[in-house]
Short mmCIF file of C-alpha atoms in Angstrom, two decimals:
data_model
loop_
_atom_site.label_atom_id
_atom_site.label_comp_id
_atom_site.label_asym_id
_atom_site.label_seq_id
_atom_site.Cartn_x
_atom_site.Cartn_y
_atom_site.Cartn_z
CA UNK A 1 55.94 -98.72 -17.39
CA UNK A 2 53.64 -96.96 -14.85
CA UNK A 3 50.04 -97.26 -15.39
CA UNK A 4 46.43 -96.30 -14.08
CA UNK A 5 43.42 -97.81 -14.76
CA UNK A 6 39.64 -96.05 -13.38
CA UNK A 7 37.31 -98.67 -14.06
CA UNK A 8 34.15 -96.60 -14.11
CA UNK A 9 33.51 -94.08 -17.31
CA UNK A 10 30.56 -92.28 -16.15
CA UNK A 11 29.14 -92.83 -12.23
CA UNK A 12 25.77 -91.58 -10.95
CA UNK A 13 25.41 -90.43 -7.87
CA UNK A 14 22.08 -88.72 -5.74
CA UNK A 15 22.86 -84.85 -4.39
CA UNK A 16 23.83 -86.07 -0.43
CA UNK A 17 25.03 -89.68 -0.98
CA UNK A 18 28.72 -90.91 -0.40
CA UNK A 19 30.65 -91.32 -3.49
CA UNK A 20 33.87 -93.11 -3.95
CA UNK A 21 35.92 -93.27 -6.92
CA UNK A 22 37.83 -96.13 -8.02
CA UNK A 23 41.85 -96.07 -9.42
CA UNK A 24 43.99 -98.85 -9.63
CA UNK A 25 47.58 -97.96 -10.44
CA UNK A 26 50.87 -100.15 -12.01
CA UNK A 27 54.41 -98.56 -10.26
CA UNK A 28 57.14 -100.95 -9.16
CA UNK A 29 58.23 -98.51 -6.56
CA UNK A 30 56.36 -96.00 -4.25
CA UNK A 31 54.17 -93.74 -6.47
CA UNK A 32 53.38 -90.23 -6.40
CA UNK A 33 49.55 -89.98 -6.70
CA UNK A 34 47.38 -87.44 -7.91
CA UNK A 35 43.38 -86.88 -8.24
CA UNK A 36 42.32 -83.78 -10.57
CA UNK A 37 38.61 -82.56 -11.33
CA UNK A 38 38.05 -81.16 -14.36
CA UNK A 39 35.14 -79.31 -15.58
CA UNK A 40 33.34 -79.37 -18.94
CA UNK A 41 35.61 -76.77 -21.23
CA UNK A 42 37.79 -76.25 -18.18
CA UNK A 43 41.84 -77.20 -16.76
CA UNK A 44 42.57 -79.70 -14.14
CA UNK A 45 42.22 -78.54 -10.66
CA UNK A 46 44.48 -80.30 -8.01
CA UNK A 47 42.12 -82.05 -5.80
CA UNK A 48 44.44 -84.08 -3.36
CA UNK A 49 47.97 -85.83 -3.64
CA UNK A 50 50.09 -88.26 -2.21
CA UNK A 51 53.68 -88.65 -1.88
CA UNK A 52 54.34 -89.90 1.61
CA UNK A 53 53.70 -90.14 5.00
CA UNK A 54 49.48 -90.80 5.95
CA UNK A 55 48.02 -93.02 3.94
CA UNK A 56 44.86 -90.86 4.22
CA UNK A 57 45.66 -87.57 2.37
CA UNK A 58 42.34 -84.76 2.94
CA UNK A 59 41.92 -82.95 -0.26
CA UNK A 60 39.69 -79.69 -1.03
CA UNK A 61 36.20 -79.38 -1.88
CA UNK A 62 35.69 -81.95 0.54
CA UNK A 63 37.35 -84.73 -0.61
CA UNK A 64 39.80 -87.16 0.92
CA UNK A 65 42.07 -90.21 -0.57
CA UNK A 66 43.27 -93.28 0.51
CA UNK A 67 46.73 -94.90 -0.59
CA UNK A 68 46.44 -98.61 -0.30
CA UNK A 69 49.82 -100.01 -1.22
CA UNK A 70 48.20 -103.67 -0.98
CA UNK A 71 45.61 -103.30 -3.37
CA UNK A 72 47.86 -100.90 -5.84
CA UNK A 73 44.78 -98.47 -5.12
CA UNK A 74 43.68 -94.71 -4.34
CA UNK A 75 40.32 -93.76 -4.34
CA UNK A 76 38.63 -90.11 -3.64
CA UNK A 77 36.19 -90.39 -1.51
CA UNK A 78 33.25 -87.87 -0.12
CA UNK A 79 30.91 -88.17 2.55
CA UNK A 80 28.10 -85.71 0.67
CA UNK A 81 27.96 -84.89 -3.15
CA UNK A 82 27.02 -81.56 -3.83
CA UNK A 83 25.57 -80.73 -7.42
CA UNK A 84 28.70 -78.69 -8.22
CA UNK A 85 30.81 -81.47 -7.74
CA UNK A 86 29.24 -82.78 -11.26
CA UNK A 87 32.87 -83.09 -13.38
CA UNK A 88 35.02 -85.24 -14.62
CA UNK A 89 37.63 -86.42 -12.35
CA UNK A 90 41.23 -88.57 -13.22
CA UNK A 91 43.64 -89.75 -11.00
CA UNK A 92 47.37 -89.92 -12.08
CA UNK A 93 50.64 -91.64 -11.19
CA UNK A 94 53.86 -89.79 -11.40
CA UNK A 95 57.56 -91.11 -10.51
CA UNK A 96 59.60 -90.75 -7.66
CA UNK A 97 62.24 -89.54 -10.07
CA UNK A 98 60.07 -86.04 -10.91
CA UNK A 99 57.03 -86.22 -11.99
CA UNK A 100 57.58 -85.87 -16.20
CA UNK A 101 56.21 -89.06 -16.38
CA UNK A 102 52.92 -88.18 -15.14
CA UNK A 103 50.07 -90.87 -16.46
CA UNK A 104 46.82 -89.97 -16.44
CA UNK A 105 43.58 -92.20 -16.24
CA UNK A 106 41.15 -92.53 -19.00
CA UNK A 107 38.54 -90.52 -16.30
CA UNK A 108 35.80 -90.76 -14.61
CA UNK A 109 32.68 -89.00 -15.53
CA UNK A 110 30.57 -87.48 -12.25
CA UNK A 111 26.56 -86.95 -12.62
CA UNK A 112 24.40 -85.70 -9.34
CA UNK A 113 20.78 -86.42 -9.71
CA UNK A 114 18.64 -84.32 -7.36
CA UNK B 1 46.98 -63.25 -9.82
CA UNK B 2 49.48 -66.18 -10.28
CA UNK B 3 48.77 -68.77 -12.65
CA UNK B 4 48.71 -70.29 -16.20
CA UNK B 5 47.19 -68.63 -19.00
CA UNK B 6 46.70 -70.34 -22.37
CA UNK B 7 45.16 -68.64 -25.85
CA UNK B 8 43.17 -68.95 -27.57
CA UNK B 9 40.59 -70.16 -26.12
CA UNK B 10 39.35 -71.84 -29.48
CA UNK B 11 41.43 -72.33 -32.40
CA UNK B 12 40.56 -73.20 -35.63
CA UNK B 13 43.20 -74.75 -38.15
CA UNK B 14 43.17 -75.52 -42.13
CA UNK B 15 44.40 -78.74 -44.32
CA UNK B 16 48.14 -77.90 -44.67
CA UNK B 17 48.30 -74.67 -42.33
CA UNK B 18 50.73 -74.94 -38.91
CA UNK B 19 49.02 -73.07 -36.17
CA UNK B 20 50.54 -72.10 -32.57
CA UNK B 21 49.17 -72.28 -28.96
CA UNK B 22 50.44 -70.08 -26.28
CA UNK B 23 51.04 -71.12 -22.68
CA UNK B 24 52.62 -68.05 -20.08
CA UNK B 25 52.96 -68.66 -16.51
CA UNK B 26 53.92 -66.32 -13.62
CA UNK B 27 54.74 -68.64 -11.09
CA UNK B 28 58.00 -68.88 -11.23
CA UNK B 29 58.02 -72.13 -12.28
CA UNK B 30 61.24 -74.21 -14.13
CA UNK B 31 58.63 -77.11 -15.45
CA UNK B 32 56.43 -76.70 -18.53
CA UNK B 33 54.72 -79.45 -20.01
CA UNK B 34 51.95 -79.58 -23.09
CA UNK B 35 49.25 -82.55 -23.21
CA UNK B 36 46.94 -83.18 -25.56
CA UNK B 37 43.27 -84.81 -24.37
CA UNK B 38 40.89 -86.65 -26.46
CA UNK B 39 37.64 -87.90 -25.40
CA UNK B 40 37.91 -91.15 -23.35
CA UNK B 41 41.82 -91.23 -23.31
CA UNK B 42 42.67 -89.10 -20.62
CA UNK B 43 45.71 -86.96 -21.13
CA UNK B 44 48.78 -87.72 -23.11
CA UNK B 45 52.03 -85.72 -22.86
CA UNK B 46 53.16 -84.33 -26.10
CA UNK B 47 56.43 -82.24 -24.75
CA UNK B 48 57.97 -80.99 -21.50
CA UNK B 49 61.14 -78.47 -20.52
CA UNK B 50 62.58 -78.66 -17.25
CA UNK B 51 64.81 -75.36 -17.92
CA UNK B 52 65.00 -72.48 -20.74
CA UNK B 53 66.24 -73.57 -24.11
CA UNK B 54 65.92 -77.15 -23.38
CA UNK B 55 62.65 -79.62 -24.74
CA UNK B 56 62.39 -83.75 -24.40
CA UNK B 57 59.92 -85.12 -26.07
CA UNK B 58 56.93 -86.91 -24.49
CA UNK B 59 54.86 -89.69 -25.79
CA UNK B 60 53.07 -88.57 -28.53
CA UNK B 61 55.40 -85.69 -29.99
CA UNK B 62 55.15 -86.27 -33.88
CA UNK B 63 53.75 -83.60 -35.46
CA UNK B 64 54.43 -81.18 -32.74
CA UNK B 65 57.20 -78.88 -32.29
CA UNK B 66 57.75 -76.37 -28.98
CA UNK B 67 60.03 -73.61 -28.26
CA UNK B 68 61.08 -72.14 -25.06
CA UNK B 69 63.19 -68.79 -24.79
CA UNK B 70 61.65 -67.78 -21.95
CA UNK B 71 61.11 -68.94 -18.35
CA UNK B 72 57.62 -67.96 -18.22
CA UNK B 73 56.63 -68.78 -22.00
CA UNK B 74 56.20 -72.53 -24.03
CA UNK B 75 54.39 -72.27 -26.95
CA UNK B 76 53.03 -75.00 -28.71
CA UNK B 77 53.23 -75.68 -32.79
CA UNK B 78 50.73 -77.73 -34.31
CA UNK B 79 52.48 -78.22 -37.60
CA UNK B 80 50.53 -79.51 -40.61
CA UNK B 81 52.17 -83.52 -40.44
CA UNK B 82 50.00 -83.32 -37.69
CA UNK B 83 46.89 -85.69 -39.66
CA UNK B 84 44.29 -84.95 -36.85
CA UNK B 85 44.98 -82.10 -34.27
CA UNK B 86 41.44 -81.48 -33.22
CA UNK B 87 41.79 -81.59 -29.48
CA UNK B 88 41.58 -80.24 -26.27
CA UNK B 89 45.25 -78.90 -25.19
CA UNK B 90 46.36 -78.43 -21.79
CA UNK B 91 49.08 -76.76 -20.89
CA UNK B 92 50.61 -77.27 -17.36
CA UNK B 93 53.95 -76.22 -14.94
CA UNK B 94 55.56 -77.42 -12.00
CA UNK B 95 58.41 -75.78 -9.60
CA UNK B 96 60.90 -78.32 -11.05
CA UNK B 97 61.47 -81.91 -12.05
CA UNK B 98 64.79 -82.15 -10.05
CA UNK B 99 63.96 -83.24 -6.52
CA UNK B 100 60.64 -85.07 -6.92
CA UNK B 101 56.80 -84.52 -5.17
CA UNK B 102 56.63 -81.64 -7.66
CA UNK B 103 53.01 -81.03 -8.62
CA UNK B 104 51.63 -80.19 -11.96
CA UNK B 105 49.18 -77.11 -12.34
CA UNK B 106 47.30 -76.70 -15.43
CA UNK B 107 45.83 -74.01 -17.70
CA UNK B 108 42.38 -73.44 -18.56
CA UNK B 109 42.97 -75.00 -22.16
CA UNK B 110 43.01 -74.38 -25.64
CA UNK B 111 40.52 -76.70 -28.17
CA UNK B 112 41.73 -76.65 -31.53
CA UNK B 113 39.45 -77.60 -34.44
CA UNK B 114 39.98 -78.50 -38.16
CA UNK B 115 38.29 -76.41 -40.44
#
């Protein structure tokens, strides 16, 4: 069974510092992977995805992804945090046999200090 | 605009009473799917329909029930052997679960409380 663990619950960043995001997923074959934001009260809003091709996949909002097949990994990254960019963000894992199956991470929680 | 609408917005529900969640879409999409999110567990799928008049279940379907007549429409049931509905409830669509790399889009949500 496919699987995704984010090992951080709540992450504190300063307004202008890098951030990076860690997700660890479990897929016996090549994944489809997904990072969402979502914010308080709100949907999920696509961030980036991967399904093949570059490892590094460039996102919106700034954001950009890396797909590390050796370390079962893919973690958002940004160069600059903004304030707005306070959220709550999950990464998923869907199948290469359509993407029912999507599993979510428990999340990540995002908060900018000025 | 194209996109996923859900209502209510808020949704209150009492001891015994089945209550129903609307999710419309006008993009064309063959993919519906309904999660369910609770603080700290991330999202769980509850039901999905890859083409009109057809359902699976997902993982955590008990208590649920889902219809959908209509391309565009998938309306969610919380029935009353549901023993604790309050949650946040996202509704979502894709083009189509046949070929793969399909990408889910998501409503703004629906929290439902227990009076």
């Amino acid at each position: 069974a496919q699987s995704v663990t984010q090992p951080d619950i709540h992450i504190t960043v300063s307004e202008g510092a890098s951030l990076e995001l860690r997700c660890n997923y479990s897929y016996g074959a090549t994944p489809y992977l997904f990072w969402y934001v979502q914010s308080p009260g709100q949907g999920l809003q696509l961030l980036l995805k991967y399904f093949s091709g570059d490892t590094l996949v460039q996102g919106i909002k700034g954001f950009e992804a890396e797909f590390k097949r050796s370390q079962s990994s893919f973690n958002l990254r940004k160069p600059s945090v903004h304030w707005s960019d306070a959220a709550e963000y999950f990464c998923a894992v869907g199948s290469n046999f359509g993407n029912e199956k999507l599993t979510f991470g428990t999340g990540t929680r995002l908060t900018i200090i000025p | 605009d194209g996109g996923i609408t859900q209502s209510p917005k808020y949704l209150f529900r009492k001891e015994g009473q089945n209550v129903t969640l609307s999710c419309e879409q006008n993009l064309n999409h063959d993919a519906m799917y309904w999660y369910r999110q609770d603080p700290g567990q991330g999202l769980r799928l509850i039901y999905y329909s890859q083409i009109v008049n057809d359902f699976q279940k997902g993982d955590i379907a008990e208590g649920y029930s889902v219809s959908r007549e209509k391309k565009e429409s998938f309306p969610l049931t919380v029935t009353s052997a549901q023993k604790n509905p309050t949650a946040f409830y996202l509704c979502a669509s894709s083009i189509s679960r046949q070929t793969g790399e399909e990408t889910q889009y998501f409503g703004p949500g629906t929290r439902l409380l227990v009076l």
